[in-house]
Coordinates of N, CA, C and O in Angstrom, one line a residue:
X1 N 9.6 -41.3 6.5 CA 8.4 -40.7 5.8 C 8.1 -39.4 6.3 O 8.1 -39.2 7.5
X2 N 7.9 -38.4 5.4 CA 7.6 -37.1 5.8 C 6.2 -37.0 6.4 O 5.3 -37.6 6.0
X3 N 6.1 -36.2 7.4 CA 4.8 -35.9 8.0 C 4.1 -34.8 7.2 O 4.6 -33.6 7.3
X4 N 3.1 -35.1 6.5 CA 2.5 -34.1 5.6 C 1.9 -32.9 6.3 O 2.0 -31.8 5.9
X5 N 1.4 -33.1 7.5 CA 0.8 -32.1 8.3 C 1.9 -31.1 8.9 O 1.8 -29.9 8.9
X6 N 3.0 -31.7 9.3 CA 4.2 -30.9 9.7 C 4.7 -30.1 8.6 O 5.0 -28.9 8.8
X7 N 4.8 -30.7 7.4 CA 5.3 -29.9 6.3 C 4.4 -28.8 5.9 O 4.8 -27.7 5.6
X8 N 3.1 -29.1 5.9 CA 2.1 -28.0 5.6 C 2.2 -26.9 6.5 O 2.3 -25.7 6.1
X9 N 2.3 -27.1 7.8 CA 2.4 -26.1 8.8 C 3.7 -25.3 8.6 O 3.8 -24.1 8.8
X10 N 4.8 -26.0 8.3 CA 6.1 -25.4 8.1 C 6.1 -24.4 7.0 O 6.5 -23.3 7.1
X11 N 5.5 -24.9 5.8 CA 5.5 -24.0 4.6 C 4.5 -22.8 4.8 O 4.8 -21.7 4.3
X12 N 3.4 -23.0 5.5 CA 2.5 -21.9 5.8 C 3.2 -20.9 6.6 O 3.1 -19.7 6.4
X13 N 3.9 -21.4 7.6 CA 4.6 -20.5 8.6 C 5.7 -19.7 7.8 O 5.9 -18.5 8.0
X14 N 6.5 -20.4 7.0 CA 7.5 -19.7 6.2 C 6.9 -18.6 5.3 O 7.4 -17.5 5.2
X15 N 5.9 -19.0 4.6 CA 5.2 -18.0 3.7 C 4.7 -16.8 4.4 O 4.9 -15.7 4.0
X16 N 4.1 -17.0 5.6 CA 3.6 -15.9 6.4 C 4.7 -15.0 6.9 O 4.6 -13.8 6.8
X17 N 5.8 -15.6 7.4 CA 6.8 -14.8 8.0 C 7.6 -14.0 6.9 O 7.9 -12.9 7.0
X18 N 7.8 -14.7 5.7 CA 8.5 -14.0 4.6 C 7.6 -12.9 4.1 O 8.1 -11.8 3.6
X19 N 6.3 -13.1 4.1 CA 5.4 -12.0 3.6 C 5.5 -10.8 4.6 O 5.5 -9.7 4.1
X20 N 5.5 -11.1 5.9 CA 5.7 -10.0 6.8 C 7.0 -9.2 6.6 O 6.9 -7.9 6.6
X21 N 8.1 -9.9 6.3 CA 9.3 -9.2 6.0 C 9.2 -8.4 4.8 O 9.6 -7.2 4.7
X22 N 8.6 -8.9 3.8 CA 8.4 -8.3 2.5 C 7.6 -7.0 2.6 O 8.0 -5.9 2.2
X23 N 6.5 -7.1 3.3 CA 5.6 -5.9 3.4 C 6.3 -4.9 4.3 O 6.2 -3.7 4.0
X24 N 6.9 -5.3 5.4 CA 7.6 -4.3 6.2 C 8.6 -3.6 5.5 O 8.8 -2.3 5.6
X25 N 9.4 -4.3 4.6 CA 10.4 -3.6 3.7 C 9.8 -2.7 2.7 O 10.2 -1.6 2.5
X26 N 8.7 -3.2 2.0 CA 8.1 -2.4 0.9 C 7.4 -1.1 1.4 O 7.4 -0.1 0.7
X27 N 6.9 -1.2 2.6 CA 6.1 0.0 3.1 C 6.9 0.8 4.2 O 6.3 1.6 4.9
X28 N 8.2 0.4 4.4 CA 9.0 1.0 5.4 C 9.0 2.6 5.3 O 8.9 3.2 6.3
X29 N 9.2 3.1 4.1 CA 9.2 4.6 4.0 C 7.9 5.3 4.3 O 7.8 6.4 4.6
X30 N 6.8 4.5 4.3 CA 5.5 5.0 4.6 C 5.2 4.8 6.1 O 4.2 5.3 6.7
X31 N 6.1 4.1 6.8 CA 6.0 3.8 8.2 C 4.7 3.0 8.5 O 4.0 3.2 9.5
X32 N 4.4 2.0 7.6 CA 3.3 1.1 7.8 C 3.8 -0.3 7.9 O 4.7 -0.7 7.1
X33 N 3.4 -1.0 8.9 CA 3.9 -2.4 9.1 C 2.9 -3.4 8.7 O 1.8 -3.1 8.4
X34 N 3.4 -4.7 8.7 CA 2.6 -5.8 8.3 C 1.4 -6.0 9.3 O 0.4 -6.6 8.9
X35 N 1.5 -5.5 10.5 CA 0.4 -5.6 11.5 C -0.6 -4.5 11.3 O -1.6 -4.5 12.0
X36 N -0.3 -3.5 10.5 CA -1.1 -2.3 10.4 C -1.8 -2.2 9.0 O -3.0 -1.8 9.0
X37 N -1.2 -2.6 7.9 CA -1.7 -2.4 6.6 C -3.1 -3.1 6.5 O -4.0 -2.6 5.7
X38 N -3.3 -4.2 7.1 CA -4.5 -5.0 7.0 C -5.7 -4.2 7.4 O -6.8 -4.3 6.7
X39 N -5.6 -3.4 8.4 CA -6.7 -2.5 8.8 C -7.0 -1.4 7.8 O -8.2 -1.1 7.6
X40 N -6.0 -0.9 7.2 CA -6.2 0.1 6.1 C -6.9 -0.5 5.0 O -7.9 0.1 4.4
X41 N -6.6 -1.7 4.6 CA -7.2 -2.4 3.5 C -8.8 -2.5 3.7 O -9.6 -2.2 2.9
X42 N -9.1 -2.9 4.9 CA -10.6 -3.1 5.2 C -11.3 -1.7 5.3 O -12.4 -1.6 4.9
X43 N -10.6 -0.7 5.8 CA -11.2 0.6 5.8 C -11.3 1.2 4.4 O -12.2 1.9 4.1
X44 N -10.3 0.9 3.5 CA -10.4 1.3 2.1 C -11.7 0.7 1.5 O -12.5 1.3 0.8
X45 N -11.9 -0.6 1.8 CA -13.0 -1.3 1.2 C -14.4 -0.9 1.7 O -15.4 -0.9 1.0
X46 N -14.4 -0.6 3.0 CA -15.7 -0.3 3.7 C -16.0 1.1 4.0 O -17.1 1.4 4.4
X47 N -15.0 2.0 3.9 CA -15.2 3.4 4.2 C -15.2 3.7 5.7 O -14.5 4.6 6.1
X48 N -15.9 2.9 6.5 CA -15.9 3.1 8.0 C -16.2 1.8 8.7 O -17.0 1.0 8.2
X49 N -15.5 1.6 9.7 CA -15.7 0.4 10.6 C -15.4 0.8 12.0 O -14.7 1.8 12.2
X50 N -15.8 0.0 13.0 CA -15.3 0.2 14.3 C -14.3 -0.8 14.7 O -14.0 -1.8 13.9
X51 N -13.6 -0.6 15.8 CA -12.5 -1.5 16.2 C -13.0 -2.9 16.4 O -12.3 -3.9 16.0
X52 N -14.2 -3.1 16.9 CA -14.7 -4.5 17.1 C -14.9 -5.2 15.8 O -14.6 -6.4 15.7
X53 N -15.4 -4.5 14.8 CA -15.7 -5.1 13.5 C -14.3 -5.5 12.9 O -14.2 -6.6 12.3
X54 N -13.3 -4.7 13.0 CA -12.0 -5.0 12.5 C -11.4 -6.2 13.2 O -10.9 -7.1 12.5
X55 N -11.5 -6.3 14.5 CA -11.1 -7.5 15.2 C -11.8 -8.7 14.7 O -11.1 -9.8 14.5
X56 N -13.0 -8.6 14.5 CA -13.9 -9.8 14.1 C -13.5 -10.2 12.7 O -13.4 -11.4 12.4
X57 N -13.3 -9.3 11.8 CA -13.0 -9.6 10.4 C -11.7 -10.5 10.3 O -11.7 -11.4 9.6
X58 N -10.7 -10.1 11.1 CA -9.4 -10.8 11.0 C -9.2 -11.8 12.1 O -8.2 -12.4 12.2
X59 N -10.2 -12.0 13.0 CA -10.0 -12.9 14.1 C -8.8 -12.6 14.9 O -8.0 -13.4 15.3
X60 N -8.6 -11.3 15.2 CA -7.5 -10.8 16.0 C -8.0 -10.3 17.3 O -9.1 -9.6 17.3
X61 N -7.3 -10.5 18.4 CA -7.8 -10.1 19.7 C -7.9 -8.6 19.7 O -7.2 -7.9 19.0
X62 N -8.8 -8.1 20.5 CA -9.1 -6.7 20.6 C -7.9 -5.8 21.0 O -7.7 -4.7 20.6
X63 N -7.1 -6.3 21.9 CA -5.9 -5.6 22.4 C -4.9 -5.4 21.3 O -4.4 -4.3 21.1
X64 N -4.7 -6.4 20.5 CA -3.7 -6.3 19.3 C -4.3 -5.3 18.3 O -3.5 -4.5 17.7
X65 N -5.6 -5.4 18.1 CA -6.2 -4.5 17.1 C -6.1 -3.0 17.6 O -5.7 -2.1 16.9
X66 N -6.4 -2.8 18.9 CA -6.3 -1.5 19.5 C -4.9 -0.9 19.4 O -4.7 0.3 19.0
X67 N -3.9 -1.7 19.6 CA -2.5 -1.2 19.5 C -2.2 -0.8 18.0 O -1.6 0.3 17.8
X68 N -2.5 -1.6 17.1 CA -2.3 -1.3 15.7 C -3.0 0.0 15.3 O -2.5 0.9 14.6
X69 N -4.3 0.1 15.7 CA -5.1 1.2 15.3 C -4.6 2.5 16.0 O -4.6 3.6 15.3
X70 N -4.1 2.4 17.2 CA -3.5 3.5 17.9 C -2.3 4.0 17.1 O -2.1 5.3 17.0
X71 N -1.5 3.1 16.7 CA -0.3 3.5 15.9 C -0.7 4.2 14.6 O -0.1 5.2 14.2
X72 N -1.6 3.6 13.9 CA -2.1 4.2 12.6 C -2.7 5.6 12.9 O -2.4 6.5 12.0
X73 N -3.4 5.8 13.9 CA -3.9 7.1 14.3 C -2.8 8.1 14.6 O -2.8 9.2 14.1
X74 N -1.8 7.7 15.4 CA -0.7 8.5 15.7 C 0.1 8.9 14.5 O 0.6 10.0 14.4
X75 N 0.2 8.0 13.5 CA 0.9 8.3 12.3 C 0.1 9.1 11.3 O 0.6 9.5 10.2
X76 N -1.2 9.3 11.6 CA -2.0 10.1 10.7 C -2.7 9.4 9.6 O -3.2 10.0 8.6
X77 N -2.8 8.1 9.7 CA -3.4 7.3 8.6 C -4.9 7.0 8.8 O -5.6 6.8 7.9
X78 N -5.3 7.1 10.1 CA -6.8 6.9 10.4 C -7.2 8.0 11.4 O -6.4 8.6 12.1
X79 N -8.5 8.2 11.4 CA -9.1 9.1 12.4 C -10.3 8.4 13.0 O -10.9 7.6 12.4
X80 N -10.5 8.7 14.3 CA -11.7 8.2 15.0 C -12.7 9.2 15.3 O -12.4 10.3 15.7
X81 N -13.9 8.9 15.0 CA -15.1 9.8 15.2 C -16.1 9.1 16.0 O -16.4 7.9 15.7
X82 N -16.7 9.8 17.0 CA -17.8 9.1 17.8 C -18.9 8.6 16.8 O -19.3 9.3 15.9
X83 N -19.3 7.4 17.1 CA -20.4 6.8 16.4 C -21.7 7.5 16.7 O -22.0 7.6 17.9
X84 N -22.4 8.0 15.7 CA -23.7 8.7 16.0 C -24.7 7.8 16.7 O -25.5 8.3 17.5
X85 N -24.7 6.5 16.4 CA -25.7 5.6 16.9 C -25.3 5.0 18.3 O -26.2 4.6 19.0
X86 N -24.0 5.0 18.5 CA -23.5 4.4 19.8 C -22.4 5.3 20.3 O -21.3 5.2 19.9
X87 N -22.8 6.1 21.3 CA -21.9 7.1 21.8 C -20.7 6.5 22.5 O -19.7 7.2 22.8
X88 N -20.7 5.2 22.8 CA -19.6 4.6 23.5 C -18.6 4.1 22.5 O -17.5 3.7 22.9
X89 N -18.9 4.1 21.2 CA -18.1 3.5 20.2 C -17.6 4.6 19.2 O -18.1 5.7 19.1
X90 N -16.5 4.3 18.6 CA -15.9 5.2 17.6 C -15.9 4.5 16.2 O -15.6 3.3 16.1
X91 N -16.2 5.2 15.2 CA -16.0 4.8 13.8 C -14.6 5.2 13.3 O -14.2 6.3 13.7
X92 N -14.0 4.4 12.6 CA -12.7 4.6 12.1 C -12.8 4.9 10.6 O -13.5 4.3 9.8
X93 N -12.0 5.9 10.2 CA -11.9 6.3 8.8 C -10.5 6.5 8.4 O -9.7 6.9 9.2
X94 N -10.2 6.3 7.1 CA -8.9 6.6 6.6 C -8.8 8.1 6.3 O -9.8 8.8 6.1
X95 N -7.6 8.6 6.4 CA -7.3 10.1 6.2 C -6.8 10.2 4.7 O -6.6 9.2 4.0
X96 N -6.6 11.5 4.4 CA -6.0 11.8 3.1 C -4.6 11.1 2.9 O -4.3 10.6 1.9
X97 N -3.9 11.1 4.0 CA -2.5 10.5 4.0 C -2.7 9.0 3.6 O -1.9 8.5 2.9
X98 N -3.7 8.3 4.2 CA -3.9 6.9 3.9 C -4.3 6.7 2.5 O -3.9 5.7 1.8
X99 N -5.1 7.6 2.0 CA -5.6 7.5 0.6 C -4.4 7.6 -0.4 O -4.3 7.0 -1.4
X100 N -3.4 8.5 0.0 CA -2.3 8.7 -0.9 C -1.4 7.4 -0.8 O -0.7 7.1 -1.8
X101 N -1.4 6.7 0.3 CA -0.6 5.4 0.4 C -1.3 4.2 -0.2 O -0.6 3.2 -0.5
X102 N -2.5 4.3 -0.5 CA -3.3 3.2 -1.0 C -2.7 2.5 -2.3 O -2.5 1.3 -2.3
X103 N -2.3 3.3 -3.3 CA -1.7 2.6 -4.5 C -0.4 1.9 -4.1 O -0.2 0.8 -4.7
X104 N 0.4 2.4 -3.3 CA 1.6 1.7 -2.9 C 1.3 0.4 -2.2 O 2.0 -0.6 -2.4
X105 N 0.4 0.4 -1.3 CA 0.0 -0.8 -0.5 C -0.5 -1.9 -1.5 O 0.0 -3.0 -1.5
X106 N -1.4 -1.5 -2.4 CA -2.0 -2.5 -3.3 C -0.9 -2.9 -4.3 O -0.9 -4.1 -4.7
X107 N 0.0 -2.1 -4.7 CA 1.0 -2.5 -5.6 C 2.0 -3.5 -5.0 O 2.4 -4.5 -5.6
X108 N 2.3 -3.2 -3.7 CA 3.1 -4.2 -2.9 C 2.5 -5.5 -2.8 O 3.1 -6.6 -3.0
X109 N 1.2 -5.5 -2.5 CA 0.5 -6.8 -2.4 C 0.4 -7.5 -3.7 O 0.6 -8.8 -3.8
X110 N 0.1 -6.8 -4.8 CA 0.1 -7.4 -6.1 C 1.4 -8.0 -6.6 O 1.5 -9.1 -7.1
X111 N 2.5 -7.2 -6.3 CA 3.8 -7.7 -6.6 C 4.2 -9.0 -5.8 O 4.7 -9.9 -6.4
X112 N 3.8 -9.1 -4.6 CA 4.0 -10.3 -3.8 C 3.2 -11.4 -4.4 O 3.8 -12.5 -4.5
X113 N 2.0 -11.2 -4.7 CA 1.1 -12.3 -5.2 C 1.7 -12.8 -6.5 O 1.8 -14.0 -6.7
X114 N 2.2 -11.9 -7.4 CA 2.8 -12.3 -8.6 C 4.1 -13.1 -8.4 O 4.3 -14.1 -9.1
X115 N 4.9 -12.7 -7.5 CA 6.2 -13.3 -7.2 C 5.9 -14.8 -6.7 O 6.6 -15.7 -7.2
X116 N 5.0 -14.9 -5.7 CA 4.9 -16.3 -5.1 C 4.1 -17.2 -6.0 O 4.1 -18.4 -5.8
X117 N 3.3 -16.7 -7.0 CA 2.5 -17.6 -7.8 C 2.9 -17.7 -9.2 O 2.2 -18.3 -10.0
X118 N 4.2 -17.3 -9.4 CA 4.7 -17.5 -10.8 C 4.6 -18.9 -11.2 O 4.8 -19.8 -10.4
X119 N 4.3 -19.2 -12.5 CA 4.1 -20.5 -13.1 C 3.0 -21.3 -12.5 O 2.9 -22.5 -12.7
X120 N 2.1 -20.7 -11.8 CA 0.9 -21.4 -11.2 C -0.3 -20.9 -12.0 O -0.4 -19.7 -12.4
X121 N -1.2 -21.8 -12.3 CA -2.5 -21.4 -13.0 C -3.5 -20.8 -12.0 O -3.4 -21.0 -10.8
X122 N -4.4 -20.2 -12.6 CA -5.5 -19.6 -11.8 C -6.3 -20.7 -11.1 O -6.6 -20.5 -9.9
X123 N -6.5 -21.8 -11.7 CA -7.2 -22.9 -11.1 C -6.4 -23.5 -9.9 O -7.0 -23.8 -8.9
X124 N -5.1 -23.6 -10.0 CA -4.2 -24.0 -8.9 C -4.3 -23.1 -7.7 O -4.5 -23.5 -6.6
X125 N -4.3 -21.8 -8.0 CA -4.4 -20.8 -7.0 C -5.7 -20.8 -6.3 O -5.8 -20.7 -5.1
X126 N -6.8 -21.0 -7.1 CA -8.1 -21.1 -6.5 C -8.2 -22.3 -5.6 O -8.8 -22.2 -4.5
X127 N -7.7 -23.4 -6.0 CA -7.7 -24.7 -5.2 C -7.0 -24.5 -3.9 O -7.4 -24.9 -2.9
X128 N -5.8 -23.9 -4.0 CA -5.0 -23.7 -2.8 C -5.8 -22.7 -1.8 O -5.9 -23.0 -0.6
X129 N -6.3 -21.7 -2.4 CA -7.0 -20.7 -1.6 C -8.2 -21.3 -0.9 O -8.5 -21.1 0.3
X130 N -9.0 -22.1 -1.6 CA -10.1 -22.8 -1.1 C -9.7 -23.8 0.0 O -10.3 -23.8 1.1
X131 N -8.7 -24.5 -0.2 CA -8.2 -25.5 0.8 C -7.7 -24.7 2.1 O -8.1 -25.2 3.2
X132 N -7.0 -23.7 1.9 CA -6.6 -22.9 3.1 C -7.8 -22.3 3.8 O -7.8 -22.2 5.1
X133 N -8.7 -21.8 3.1 CA -9.9 -21.2 3.7 C -10.7 -22.3 4.5 O -11.0 -22.1 5.7
X134 N -10.8 -23.5 4.0 CA -11.5 -24.6 4.7 C -10.7 -25.0 5.9 O -11.3 -25.2 7.0
X135 N -9.4 -25.0 5.9 CA -8.6 -25.4 7.0 C -8.7 -24.3 8.1 O -8.8 -24.5 9.3
X136 N -8.7 -23.0 7.6 CA -8.8 -21.9 8.6 C -10.1 -21.9 9.3 O -10.2 -21.6 10.5
X137 N -11.2 -22.2 8.6 CA -12.5 -22.2 9.2 C -12.6 -23.3 10.2 O -13.2 -23.1 11.3
X138 N -12.0 -24.5 9.9 CA -12.0 -25.6 10.9 C -11.1 -25.2 12.1 O -11.5 -25.5 13.2
X139 N -10.0 -24.5 11.9 CA -9.2 -24.0 13.0 C -9.9 -23.1 13.9 O -9.8 -23.1 15.1
X140 N -10.7 -22.2 13.2 CA -11.5 -21.2 14.0 C -12.6 -21.9 14.9 O -12.8 -21.6 16.0
X141 N -13.2 -22.9 14.3 CA -14.2 -23.7 15.0 C -13.6 -24.4 16.2 O -14.1 -24.4 17.3
X142 N -12.4 -25.0 16.0 CA -11.7 -25.7 17.0 C -11.2 -24.9 18.1 O -11.2 -25.3 19.3
X143 N -10.9 -23.6 17.9 CA -10.4 -22.7 18.9 C -11.4 -21.7 19.4 O -11.0 -20.8 20.1
X144 N -12.6 -21.8 19.0 CA -13.6 -20.8 19.4 C -13.7 -20.6 20.9 O -14.0 -19.5 21.4
X145 N -13.6 -21.7 21.6 CA -13.8 -21.7 23.1 C -12.4 -21.4 23.8 O -12.4 -21.4 25.0
X146 N -11.4 -21.2 23.1 CA -10.1 -20.9 23.7 C -9.8 -19.5 23.7 O -10.0 -18.8 22.6
X147 N -9.4 -18.9 24.8 CA -9.0 -17.5 24.9 C -7.7 -17.3 24.3 O -6.7 -17.8 24.9
X148 N -7.5 -16.7 23.1 CA -6.3 -16.6 22.5 C -5.5 -15.3 22.8 O -4.5 -15.0 22.2
X149 N -6.0 -14.6 23.8 CA -5.4 -13.3 24.2 C -4.3 -13.5 25.2 O -4.1 -14.5 25.7

């Protein structure tokens, strides 16, 4: 008998890894990786955020966030400006270069979504999304006290 939990984890893992390969390939000429584009997405949506906010949104440790943001800044996709309210902190903003890349990033994401969800109804996708969200929230609760760095 198949272990449903093992199968679930395996398929989530495969989907995640194949998505990383896909995004890395699609955005290769822009020099944007699967570990970097996510931060641009949130900056497009919010206009400005700081490093801590980005780490919190994605539940990614601060060191990994810092590395990705440093690479994006070095590549010219984001800029850091001192926070007017907190001189110890920096606000992050997208550059013109990032704005020019935005349609490509969103098109790549849309193409992936269409590819993996072909022949699935909107209701099926909503149900899967809700289930994954609920499992993710439980996983976050379970690991809140564990240092994942």
